Amino acid sequence: MPTRVRLTLTVAVALSAALAALSISLWLSRRAYVYRDLSRYAAAQATLAARAIQEGAEAGDTLTEEPLLGSGGKLSPRVLAPRLWRILEAIPDYLIVVDRDSSVVYMSEALRRLDFDDRTAIVNALAEIPDDGPAALLDVDGGVLLVARGVQGPSVVLKRVIAGVHAGGAIEAPREYIITVFFLFPLILGGALTAAWVFLGKPFDQLNRITDEVAAITDGRSLHRRLAVDDSRAELSDLVATLNAMIDRLEQSFLGLRRFTADASHELKTPLTVLRADVERAMSDGTSKSERLVALEEALHESARMADLVETLLTLARADEGRFDLHLEPVALAPLLRDVYETALILGETAGVEVQLPFTADAVVMGDAPRLRQLFLNLVTNAIKYTQAGGRVDIGLGRHPDHVAFVVRDTGIGIAAADIPYVFDRFWRADRVRSRTIARTRDGEGGGGGSGLGLAISQWIAHAHGGALAVTSRLGKGSLFTVTLPLAADQPAESFIEP
């Protein structure tokens, strides 16, 4: 069932329940009000009759010896005096006067007109009606409300007056209300359902449009499309903004994937081409033994380079999927840094670059020692590779209250300000021609100048250890790479070790 229909039906059910509850509440209130009004009217009639009897008793005008058909049809020996009789006959509703012997001495004309059974039922119920108490409802003649009032005074021989009123009005008024509600209910419900259907129409039309637009984005080539934002509805605007942000991330991911695939293919194409040429040269009949050995050595070098590239790609892929587990343990960085420094001295000597370790600190971090060594060595190797002969590379380790900082500063070619946001992207190299020219002086002619993955994997290692990798640089003025790592708990007081 469509959501719009379900919501409309939900509104219908909720509105029906609310209207039903309201109608019942109003009906009960109306019924109670009518009963209360009739009870007050009957009480007023009884009080009026009791006062008339009291005034008649003071004038010596109460009873006379004339028979009256009383309770159960037997004759009552006494009735009211004619003057009181005429006064009480002016009251149009039910009225009964009882003497001290509990005999009925007066019945109003309305009671006398009742049939014998109804009249007898009323007379028999008189004893159950308390004086000055609440009204009693008898199921006689469609419902009769009776109220009793006592007659006061020592000389009065009459005991109580019972006044009644027909309770049909208490039933008819709520019944008329129910009939009115019965006719109005469908109109109110129909109007509310129509309003709900129309009100829900626009947002659901917009949702359907959003669904169609999202469905039209079928592949990576259509990710440039964006959904139109309607500011008139905040909820839908937020949804559209979220979807647009998601599509933007997907577009960037697809672009990165295509760029990654193209770059990986390019990086693998060069060593494969060289490898094929070396193998063909080695297999040629006119190749001497020494030339064949040189060709095989170059082929081995290129195959090792491809193996390193593939291993790096697999490492990054596992890291992206969260499947790469680091073996974390307390690692003292000072010995690790000295090992990296000794390796850097060898690399720097070969490249004609001076490598210095001006300062270091005694610090322990929770980390994976081989990966931390790879991180430091990547940065040092990268600095040496892109620093001209005669330049200088400084490395150091500084300790702070809650973290340690490993820095690598070089006097190399530097990085343009516009290129700095991209230096950690995979396969990215600023000014590839210049960087490869510098790199060939390190690797020899035909060298690849690196795959462009070193800084990407270095950043991943830093982040995996809860740290960060940052760079500041000026074109032609060198670069400064800084790795910050959190210190392990329970570190001793700060100390520095001279190199």
Short mmCIF file of C-alpha atoms in Angstrom, two decimals:
data_model
loop_
_atom_site.label_atom_id
_atom_site.label_comp_id
_atom_site.label_asym_id
_atom_site.label_seq_id
_atom_site.Cartn_x
_atom_site.Cartn_y
_atom_site.Cartn_z
CA MET A 1 0.00 0.00 0.00
CA PRO A 2 1.42 3.43 -0.91
CA THR A 3 2.71 5.52 1.99
CA ARG A 4 0.42 8.40 1.08
CA VAL A 5 -2.64 6.14 1.36
CA ARG A 6 -1.40 4.68 4.66
CA LEU A 7 -0.88 8.13 6.15
CA THR A 8 -4.30 9.28 4.96
CA LEU A 9 -5.94 6.22 6.49
CA THR A 10 -4.00 6.81 9.70
CA VAL A 11 -5.34 10.35 9.82
CA ALA A 12 -8.85 8.98 9.21
CA VAL A 13 -8.60 6.45 12.04
CA ALA A 14 -7.09 8.97 14.45
CA LEU A 15 -9.69 11.61 13.57
CA SER A 16 -12.54 9.08 13.88
CA ALA A 17 -11.33 8.02 17.30
CA ALA A 18 -10.97 11.64 18.40
CA LEU A 19 -14.43 12.58 17.12
CA ALA A 20 -15.99 9.50 18.72
CA ALA A 21 -14.35 10.27 22.07
CA LEU A 22 -15.42 13.91 21.83
CA SER A 23 -18.98 12.96 20.89
CA ILE A 24 -19.33 10.49 23.75
CA SER A 25 -17.87 13.00 26.18
CA LEU A 26 -20.23 15.74 25.03
CA TRP A 27 -23.19 13.35 25.06
CA LEU A 28 -22.46 12.30 28.65
CA SER A 29 -21.97 15.91 29.68
CA ARG A 30 -25.21 16.94 28.00
CA ARG A 31 -27.12 14.08 29.58
CA ALA A 32 -25.74 14.88 33.04
CA TYR A 33 -26.62 18.55 32.57
CA VAL A 34 -30.22 17.77 31.61
CA TYR A 35 -30.66 15.37 34.55
CA ARG A 36 -29.23 17.93 36.92
CA ASP A 37 -31.52 20.63 35.54
CA LEU A 38 -34.60 18.38 35.87
CA SER A 39 -33.58 17.38 39.39
CA ARG A 40 -33.34 21.03 40.42
CA TYR A 41 -36.72 21.70 38.86
CA ALA A 42 -38.33 18.76 40.73
CA ALA A 43 -36.64 19.86 43.98
CA ALA A 44 -38.00 23.38 43.50
CA GLN A 45 -41.51 21.99 42.98
CA ALA A 46 -41.26 19.84 46.10
CA THR A 47 -40.01 22.80 48.15
CA LEU A 48 -42.82 24.98 46.85
CA ALA A 49 -45.44 22.37 47.78
CA ALA A 50 -43.90 21.87 51.25
CA ARG A 51 -44.08 25.61 51.96
CA ALA A 52 -47.72 25.75 50.82
CA ILE A 53 -48.58 22.89 53.18
CA GLN A 54 -46.74 24.56 56.07
CA GLU A 55 -48.62 27.81 55.48
CA GLY A 56 -51.90 25.90 55.29
CA ALA A 57 -51.09 24.10 58.57
CA GLU A 58 -50.50 27.40 60.29
CA ALA A 59 -53.95 28.51 59.10
CA GLY A 60 -55.49 25.27 60.38
CA ASP A 61 -56.25 24.01 56.89
CA THR A 62 -54.65 20.58 56.27
CA LEU A 63 -56.71 17.37 56.09
CA THR A 64 -60.32 16.39 55.67
CA GLU A 65 -62.08 13.06 56.17
CA GLU A 66 -62.62 12.11 52.56
CA PRO A 67 -61.37 8.91 50.95
CA LEU A 68 -58.55 8.81 48.33
CA LEU A 69 -57.26 5.87 46.37
CA GLY A 70 -53.87 5.30 47.96
CA SER A 71 -51.05 2.83 47.88
CA GLY A 72 -51.93 -0.57 46.54
CA GLY A 73 -55.43 0.66 45.60
CA LYS A 74 -56.72 0.79 49.17
CA LEU A 75 -58.75 3.79 50.40
CA SER A 76 -56.94 6.42 52.44
CA PRO A 77 -59.27 7.77 55.16
CA ARG A 78 -58.08 11.36 54.80
CA VAL A 79 -57.19 13.80 52.00
CA LEU A 80 -55.99 17.38 51.81
CA ALA A 81 -58.35 20.20 52.58
CA PRO A 82 -59.93 21.69 49.46
CA ARG A 83 -57.99 24.95 49.63
CA LEU A 84 -54.60 23.13 49.70
CA TRP A 85 -55.86 20.77 47.06
CA ARG A 86 -56.57 23.63 44.71
CA ILE A 87 -53.14 25.16 45.36
CA LEU A 88 -51.27 21.93 44.66
CA GLU A 89 -53.36 21.19 41.58
CA ALA A 90 -51.75 24.25 39.98
CA ILE A 91 -48.46 22.27 39.85
CA PRO A 92 -48.57 20.46 36.50
CA ASP A 93 -46.02 17.71 37.22
CA TYR A 94 -46.01 14.70 39.46
CA LEU A 95 -46.68 15.46 43.14
CA ILE A 96 -47.40 13.19 46.12
CA VAL A 97 -48.10 14.20 49.74
CA VAL A 98 -47.67 11.62 52.52
CA ASP A 99 -48.83 11.97 56.15
CA ARG A 100 -47.08 10.78 59.27
CA ASP A 101 -48.67 7.34 58.89
CA SER A 102 -46.99 7.06 55.45
CA SER A 103 -50.39 7.15 53.77
CA VAL A 104 -50.79 9.03 50.51
CA VAL A 105 -53.13 11.96 51.08
CA TYR A 106 -52.62 13.67 47.75
CA MET A 107 -51.72 12.72 44.16
CA SER A 108 -51.43 15.24 41.35
CA GLU A 109 -53.54 14.92 38.27
CA ALA A 110 -50.48 13.77 36.24
CA LEU A 111 -50.11 10.80 38.59
CA ARG A 112 -53.78 10.02 38.62
CA ARG A 113 -53.71 9.76 34.83
CA LEU A 114 -51.09 6.98 34.98
CA ASP A 115 -52.22 3.42 34.72
CA PHE A 116 -52.56 1.37 37.85
CA ASP A 117 -49.24 -0.50 37.57
CA ASP A 118 -47.15 2.62 37.02
CA ARG A 119 -48.89 4.49 39.82
CA THR A 120 -48.42 1.55 42.17
CA ALA A 121 -44.69 1.30 41.26
CA ILE A 122 -44.18 4.96 42.12
CA VAL A 123 -46.04 4.71 45.47
CA ASN A 124 -44.10 1.59 46.42
CA ALA A 125 -40.79 3.35 45.70
CA LEU A 126 -41.51 6.31 47.99
CA ALA A 127 -39.92 4.70 51.02
CA GLU A 128 -36.62 4.37 49.16
CA ILE A 129 -36.38 8.10 48.42
CA PRO A 130 -34.60 9.99 51.24
CA ASP A 131 -35.77 13.42 52.34
CA ASP A 132 -33.62 16.25 51.01
CA GLY A 133 -31.52 13.68 49.15
CA PRO A 134 -30.60 13.33 45.49
CA ALA A 135 -33.18 12.63 42.82
CA ALA A 136 -34.17 9.06 42.13
CA LEU A 137 -34.87 7.82 38.59
CA LEU A 138 -37.69 5.32 38.17
CA ASP A 139 -38.21 3.36 34.99
CA VAL A 140 -41.87 4.32 34.78
CA ASP A 141 -43.69 6.10 31.97
CA GLY A 142 -40.44 6.51 30.02
CA GLY A 143 -38.51 7.61 33.11
CA VAL A 144 -39.53 9.70 36.11
CA LEU A 145 -37.25 11.72 38.40
CA LEU A 146 -38.51 11.96 41.99
CA VAL A 147 -37.29 14.30 44.76
CA ALA A 148 -38.54 14.17 48.40
CA ARG A 149 -38.73 17.11 50.79
CA GLY A 150 -39.86 16.94 54.43
CA VAL A 151 -42.67 19.14 55.82
CA GLN A 152 -41.49 21.05 58.90
CA GLY A 153 -43.49 22.28 61.90
CA PRO A 154 -44.88 20.71 65.14
CA SER A 155 -48.51 21.25 64.22
CA VAL A 156 -48.20 19.74 60.78
CA VAL A 157 -49.69 16.26 60.46
CA LEU A 158 -48.20 15.79 56.99
CA LYS A 159 -44.75 14.20 56.75
CA ARG A 160 -43.23 14.71 53.27
CA VAL A 161 -43.81 15.92 49.75
CA ILE A 162 -42.48 14.02 46.74
CA ALA A 163 -42.25 15.93 43.46
CA GLY A 164 -41.39 14.36 40.15
CA VAL A 165 -40.82 15.28 36.56
CA HIS A 166 -40.92 13.26 33.41
CA ALA A 167 -37.28 12.44 32.42
CA GLY A 168 -37.96 11.98 28.75
CA GLY A 169 -36.26 15.32 28.02
CA ALA A 170 -33.06 14.01 29.53
CA ILE A 171 -33.09 11.27 26.94
CA GLU A 172 -34.46 13.22 23.98
CA ALA A 173 -31.91 16.07 24.16
CA PRO A 174 -28.80 13.81 23.99
CA ARG A 175 -30.56 11.73 21.34
CA GLU A 176 -31.00 14.83 19.18
CA TYR A 177 -27.32 15.61 19.72
CA ILE A 178 -26.34 12.11 18.59
CA ILE A 179 -28.45 12.50 15.45
CA THR A 180 -26.74 15.80 14.70
CA VAL A 181 -23.31 14.28 15.20
CA PHE A 182 -24.31 11.31 13.02
CA PHE A 183 -24.97 13.64 10.10
CA LEU A 184 -21.98 15.93 10.72
CA PHE A 185 -19.44 13.17 11.30
CA PRO A 186 -19.17 12.05 7.62
CA LEU A 187 -18.87 15.66 6.49
CA ILE A 188 -16.08 16.43 8.97
CA LEU A 189 -14.27 13.17 8.25
CA GLY A 190 -14.57 13.59 4.48
CA GLY A 191 -13.28 17.15 4.65
CA ALA A 192 -10.35 16.13 6.84
CA LEU A 193 -9.43 13.21 4.56
CA THR A 194 -9.56 15.45 1.51
CA ALA A 195 -7.37 18.04 3.21
CA ALA A 196 -4.91 15.35 4.34
CA TRP A 197 -4.73 13.84 0.85
CA VAL A 198 -4.11 17.22 -0.76
CA PHE A 199 -1.65 18.30 1.94
CA LEU A 200 0.38 15.09 1.59
CA GLY A 201 0.31 15.32 -2.17
CA LYS A 202 3.02 17.96 -2.66
CA PRO A 203 5.73 16.43 -0.44
CA PHE A 204 5.10 12.97 -1.91
CA ASP A 205 5.25 14.41 -5.41
CA GLN A 206 8.61 15.92 -4.47
CA LEU A 207 9.75 12.60 -3.02
CA ASN A 208 8.73 10.85 -6.23
CA ARG A 209 10.67 13.44 -8.23
CA ILE A 210 13.72 12.93 -6.01
CA THR A 211 13.39 9.16 -6.46
CA ASP A 212 13.22 9.53 -10.25
CA GLU A 213 16.23 11.85 -10.32
CA VAL A 214 18.29 9.53 -8.13
CA ALA A 215 17.24 6.53 -10.25
CA ALA A 216 18.46 8.41 -13.35
CA ILE A 217 22.00 8.39 -11.91
CA THR A 218 22.85 4.93 -13.23
CA ASP A 219 26.66 4.91 -13.47
CA GLY A 220 29.82 6.91 -12.87
CA ARG A 221 29.29 8.99 -16.02
CA SER A 222 26.07 10.54 -14.64
CA LEU A 223 27.41 11.41 -11.18
CA HIS A 224 27.87 15.02 -12.26
CA ARG A 225 24.10 15.52 -11.92
CA ARG A 226 22.67 17.07 -8.76
CA LEU A 227 19.18 17.19 -7.29
CA ALA A 228 17.27 20.48 -7.28
CA VAL A 229 16.84 21.93 -3.78
CA ASP A 230 13.40 23.21 -2.72
CA ASP A 231 13.84 25.58 0.22
CA SER A 232 10.09 25.68 0.95
CA ARG A 233 10.29 22.43 2.93
CA ALA A 234 13.19 22.18 5.36
CA GLU A 235 13.01 18.38 5.79
CA LEU A 236 13.12 17.67 2.06
CA SER A 237 15.81 20.33 1.60
CA ASP A 238 17.96 18.57 4.20
CA LEU A 239 17.34 15.24 2.48
CA VAL A 240 18.27 16.65 -0.94
CA ALA A 241 21.38 18.34 0.49
CA THR A 242 22.43 15.04 2.09
CA LEU A 243 21.86 13.14 -1.16
CA ASN A 244 23.80 15.74 -3.13
CA ALA A 245 26.67 15.48 -0.65
CA MET A 246 26.60 11.68 -0.99
CA ILE A 247 26.57 11.92 -4.80
CA ASP A 248 29.47 14.36 -4.62
CA ARG A 249 31.45 11.89 -2.50
CA LEU A 250 30.58 9.10 -4.94
CA GLU A 251 31.70 11.25 -7.85
CA GLN A 252 34.99 11.99 -6.13
CA SER A 253 35.40 8.29 -5.35
CA PHE A 254 34.73 7.32 -8.97
CA LEU A 255 37.12 10.00 -10.20
CA GLY A 256 39.74 8.81 -7.74
CA LEU A 257 39.16 5.20 -8.79
CA ARG A 258 39.53 6.06 -12.49
CA ARG A 259 42.60 8.18 -11.78
CA PHE A 260 44.03 5.43 -9.57
CA THR A 261 43.44 2.80 -12.26
CA ALA A 262 45.01 4.98 -14.95
CA ASP A 263 48.02 5.85 -12.78
CA ALA A 264 48.53 2.24 -11.66
CA SER A 265 48.36 1.10 -15.28
CA HIS A 266 50.86 3.78 -16.25
CA GLU A 267 53.23 2.89 -13.43
CA LEU A 268 53.10 -0.79 -14.34
CA LYS A 269 53.37 -0.17 -18.08
CA THR A 270 56.88 1.32 -17.91
CA PRO A 271 58.59 -1.53 -16.00
CA LEU A 272 56.68 -4.10 -18.06
CA THR A 273 57.91 -2.45 -21.26
CA VAL A 274 61.49 -2.38 -19.97
CA LEU A 275 61.18 -5.94 -18.71
CA ARG A 276 59.93 -7.15 -22.09
CA ALA A 277 62.70 -5.33 -23.93
CA ASP A 278 65.34 -6.82 -21.60
CA VAL A 279 63.97 -10.33 -22.01
CA GLU A 280 63.82 -9.97 -25.80
CA ARG A 281 67.41 -8.68 -25.81
CA ALA A 282 68.56 -11.54 -23.63
CA MET A 283 66.86 -14.08 -25.92
CA SER A 284 68.35 -12.56 -29.08
CA ASP A 285 70.90 -14.77 -30.86
CA GLY A 286 73.29 -11.88 -31.47
CA THR A 287 73.50 -10.87 -27.80
CA SER A 288 76.81 -11.54 -26.08
CA LYS A 289 77.03 -13.16 -22.66
CA SER A 290 77.86 -9.88 -20.91
CA GLU A 291 75.00 -8.05 -22.62
CA ARG A 292 72.67 -10.88 -21.71
CA LEU A 293 73.67 -10.61 -18.04
CA VAL A 294 73.10 -6.83 -18.09
CA ALA A 295 69.67 -7.35 -19.64
CA LEU A 296 68.74 -9.96 -17.04
CA GLU A 297 69.95 -7.67 -14.25
CA GLU A 298 67.76 -4.84 -15.54
CA ALA A 299 64.85 -7.25 -15.86
CA LEU A 300 65.36 -8.36 -12.25
CA HIS A 301 65.47 -4.71 -11.12
CA GLU A 302 62.21 -3.90 -12.92
CA SER A 303 60.48 -7.03 -11.61
CA ALA A 304 61.51 -6.08 -8.07
CA ARG A 305 60.17 -2.59 -8.65
CA MET A 306 56.85 -4.02 -9.85
CA ALA A 307 56.70 -6.34 -6.87
CA ASP A 308 57.23 -3.39 -4.50
CA LEU A 309 54.53 -1.41 -6.31
CA VAL A 310 52.01 -4.27 -6.14
CA GLU A 311 52.81 -4.89 -2.47
CA THR A 312 52.26 -1.19 -1.70
CA LEU A 313 48.95 -1.20 -3.57
CA LEU A 314 47.80 -4.29 -1.66
CA THR A 315 48.80 -2.65 1.63
CA LEU A 316 46.77 0.48 0.82
CA ALA A 317 43.81 -1.61 -0.36
CA ARG A 318 43.77 -3.62 2.88
CA ALA A 319 44.10 -0.39 4.86
CA ASP A 320 41.14 1.14 3.00
CA GLU A 321 39.01 -1.89 3.86
CA GLY A 322 40.12 -1.87 7.51
CA ARG A 323 41.65 -5.34 7.19
CA PHE A 324 45.22 -4.35 8.05
CA ASP A 325 46.10 -5.15 11.65
CA LEU A 326 48.95 -3.32 13.34
CA HIS A 327 50.90 -5.16 16.03
CA LEU A 328 50.92 -2.44 18.65
CA GLU A 329 53.50 -2.57 21.45
CA PRO A 330 55.68 -0.05 23.31
CA VAL A 331 58.31 1.20 20.85
CA ALA A 332 61.32 3.30 21.89
CA LEU A 333 61.79 5.81 19.08
CA ALA A 334 65.39 6.85 19.81
CA PRO A 335 66.97 3.52 18.70
CA LEU A 336 64.55 3.34 15.76
CA LEU A 337 65.53 6.83 14.65
CA ARG A 338 69.27 6.03 14.86
CA ASP A 339 68.71 3.02 12.61
CA VAL A 340 66.89 5.22 10.08
CA TYR A 341 69.65 7.83 10.35
CA GLU A 342 72.37 5.28 9.57
CA THR A 343 70.46 4.18 6.47
CA ALA A 344 69.92 7.81 5.46
CA LEU A 345 73.67 8.47 5.71
CA ILE A 346 74.31 5.77 3.11
CA LEU A 347 71.58 7.09 0.81
CA GLY A 348 72.76 10.67 1.22
CA GLU A 349 76.36 9.79 0.51
CA THR A 350 75.34 8.11 -2.75
CA ALA A 351 73.23 11.14 -3.76
CA GLY A 352 75.74 13.76 -2.64
CA VAL A 353 73.33 15.08 0.02
CA GLU A 354 74.40 15.84 3.59
CA VAL A 355 72.19 14.17 6.22
CA GLN A 356 72.24 15.48 9.82
CA LEU A 357 70.58 14.46 13.11
CA PRO A 358 70.76 17.65 15.17
CA PHE A 359 68.54 16.48 18.04
CA THR A 360 66.58 13.53 19.32
CA ALA A 361 64.57 12.65 22.41
CA ASP A 362 63.88 9.59 24.50
CA ALA A 363 60.22 8.74 23.89
CA VAL A 364 58.03 5.63 23.81
CA VAL A 365 54.89 5.24 21.73
CA MET A 366 52.41 2.41 21.22
CA GLY A 367 53.07 1.33 17.67
CA ASP A 368 54.14 -1.20 15.09
CA ALA A 369 57.93 -0.88 14.91
CA PRO A 370 58.38 -2.05 11.26
CA ARG A 371 55.64 0.32 10.06
CA LEU A 372 57.06 3.24 12.03
CA ARG A 373 60.47 2.56 10.51
CA GLN A 374 58.85 2.48 7.07
CA LEU A 375 57.15 5.82 7.81
CA PHE A 376 60.38 7.55 8.90
CA LEU A 377 62.45 6.01 6.12
CA ASN A 378 59.89 6.97 3.46
CA LEU A 379 60.07 10.63 4.47
CA VAL A 380 63.88 10.65 4.66
CA THR A 381 64.25 8.83 1.33
CA ASN A 382 61.76 11.21 -0.29
CA ALA A 383 63.70 14.23 1.03
CA ILE A 384 67.02 12.90 -0.26
CA LYS A 385 65.54 11.96 -3.63
CA TYR A 386 64.22 15.48 -4.32
CA THR A 387 67.21 17.40 -2.99
CA GLN A 388 69.93 18.34 -5.44
CA ALA A 389 73.54 17.24 -4.91
CA GLY A 390 75.20 19.47 -2.34
CA GLY A 391 71.95 20.02 -0.48
CA ARG A 392 71.12 19.05 3.10
CA VAL A 393 68.52 16.98 4.92
CA ASP A 394 67.97 17.33 8.71
CA ILE A 395 65.99 14.82 10.74
CA GLY A 396 65.06 15.03 14.40
CA LEU A 397 62.76 13.83 17.17
CA GLY A 398 61.22 16.26 19.67
CA ARG A 399 59.11 15.41 22.69
CA HIS A 400 56.13 17.40 23.98
CA PRO A 401 53.86 16.89 27.03
CA ASP A 402 51.39 14.62 25.22
CA HIS A 403 53.02 13.74 21.89
CA VAL A 404 56.27 13.29 20.05
CA ALA A 405 57.19 14.99 16.75
CA PHE A 406 59.47 13.52 14.07
CA VAL A 407 60.63 16.15 11.56
CA VAL A 408 62.40 15.95 8.20
CA ARG A 409 63.68 19.22 6.68
CA ASP A 410 65.37 19.43 3.29
CA THR A 411 66.76 22.10 0.97
CA GLY A 412 65.34 20.47 -2.15
CA ILE A 413 63.10 21.62 -4.96
CA GLY A 414 60.17 22.31 -2.67
CA ILE A 415 56.45 22.18 -3.46
CA ALA A 416 54.24 24.92 -4.88
CA ALA A 417 51.52 26.20 -2.54
CA ALA A 418 48.80 25.11 -4.99
CA ASP A 419 50.15 21.54 -4.96
CA ILE A 420 50.44 21.03 -1.19
CA PRO A 421 46.78 19.81 -0.71
CA TYR A 422 47.50 16.95 -3.14
CA VAL A 423 50.92 15.69 -2.00
CA PHE A 424 49.39 12.78 -0.08
CA ASP A 425 47.19 11.63 -2.97
CA ARG A 426 48.14 8.31 -4.51
CA PHE A 427 50.29 8.45 -7.65
CA TRP A 428 50.51 12.24 -7.37
CA ARG A 429 53.77 14.08 -8.06
CA ALA A 430 54.13 17.83 -8.41
CA ASP A 431 55.75 18.86 -11.71
CA ARG A 432 56.44 15.33 -12.82
CA VAL A 433 59.08 16.38 -15.35
CA ARG A 434 61.20 18.19 -12.76
CA SER A 435 60.70 15.57 -10.07
CA ARG A 436 61.59 12.73 -12.41
CA THR A 437 64.64 14.63 -13.67
CA ILE A 438 65.89 15.00 -10.10
CA ALA A 439 65.04 11.37 -9.35
CA ARG A 440 66.96 10.06 -12.39
CA THR A 441 70.13 11.54 -10.97
CA ARG A 442 69.59 9.25 -7.98
CA ASP A 443 68.39 6.09 -9.71
CA GLY A 444 70.37 6.28 -12.95
CA GLU A 445 69.03 6.68 -16.46
CA GLY A 446 65.72 5.00 -17.00
CA GLY A 447 64.80 5.20 -13.30
CA GLY A 448 61.18 5.66 -12.55
CA GLY A 449 61.56 8.37 -9.97
CA GLY A 450 59.24 6.56 -7.55
CA SER A 451 55.65 5.43 -7.88
CA GLY A 452 54.02 8.34 -6.08
CA LEU A 453 52.72 6.10 -3.28
CA GLY A 454 55.34 6.78 -0.60
CA LEU A 455 53.63 9.80 0.97
CA ALA A 456 50.19 8.17 0.71
CA ILE A 457 51.30 5.11 2.66
CA SER A 458 53.22 7.32 5.11
CA GLN A 459 50.06 9.27 5.89
CA TRP A 460 48.12 6.05 6.40
CA ILE A 461 50.73 4.75 8.87
CA ALA A 462 50.63 8.02 10.83
CA HIS A 463 46.83 7.99 11.00
CA ALA A 464 46.77 4.28 11.95
CA HIS A 465 48.90 5.14 14.99
CA GLY A 466 46.54 7.95 16.05
CA GLY A 467 48.89 10.62 14.76
CA ALA A 468 49.14 13.01 11.82
CA LEU A 469 51.47 13.90 8.97
CA ALA A 470 51.77 17.52 7.83
CA VAL A 471 53.93 19.40 5.34
CA THR A 472 55.01 23.00 4.84
CA SER A 473 57.02 23.98 1.78
CA ARG A 474 58.03 26.77 -0.59
CA LEU A 475 58.90 26.19 -4.18
CA GLY A 476 62.71 26.18 -4.56
CA LYS A 477 63.22 26.60 -0.78
CA GLY A 478 62.80 23.03 0.42
CA SER A 479 60.16 21.24 2.51
CA LEU A 480 59.42 20.34 6.12
CA PHE A 481 57.49 17.15 6.92
CA THR A 482 56.27 16.66 10.52
CA VAL A 483 54.89 13.43 12.02
CA THR A 484 53.11 13.72 15.40
CA LEU A 485 52.41 10.58 17.43
CA PRO A 486 50.74 10.28 20.86
CA LEU A 487 53.02 9.25 23.71
CA ALA A 488 52.44 5.97 25.49
CA ALA A 489 51.03 6.18 29.01
CA ASP A 490 53.26 6.49 32.08
CA GLN A 491 56.14 8.28 30.32
CA PRO A 492 59.12 9.38 32.43
CA ALA A 493 60.18 13.01 32.65
CA GLU A 494 61.27 14.62 29.39
CA SER A 495 64.86 14.01 28.35
CA PHE A 496 66.94 14.71 25.23
CA ILE A 497 69.72 12.61 23.76
CA GLU A 498 72.56 14.24 21.91
CA PRO A 499 73.28 12.73 18.52
#
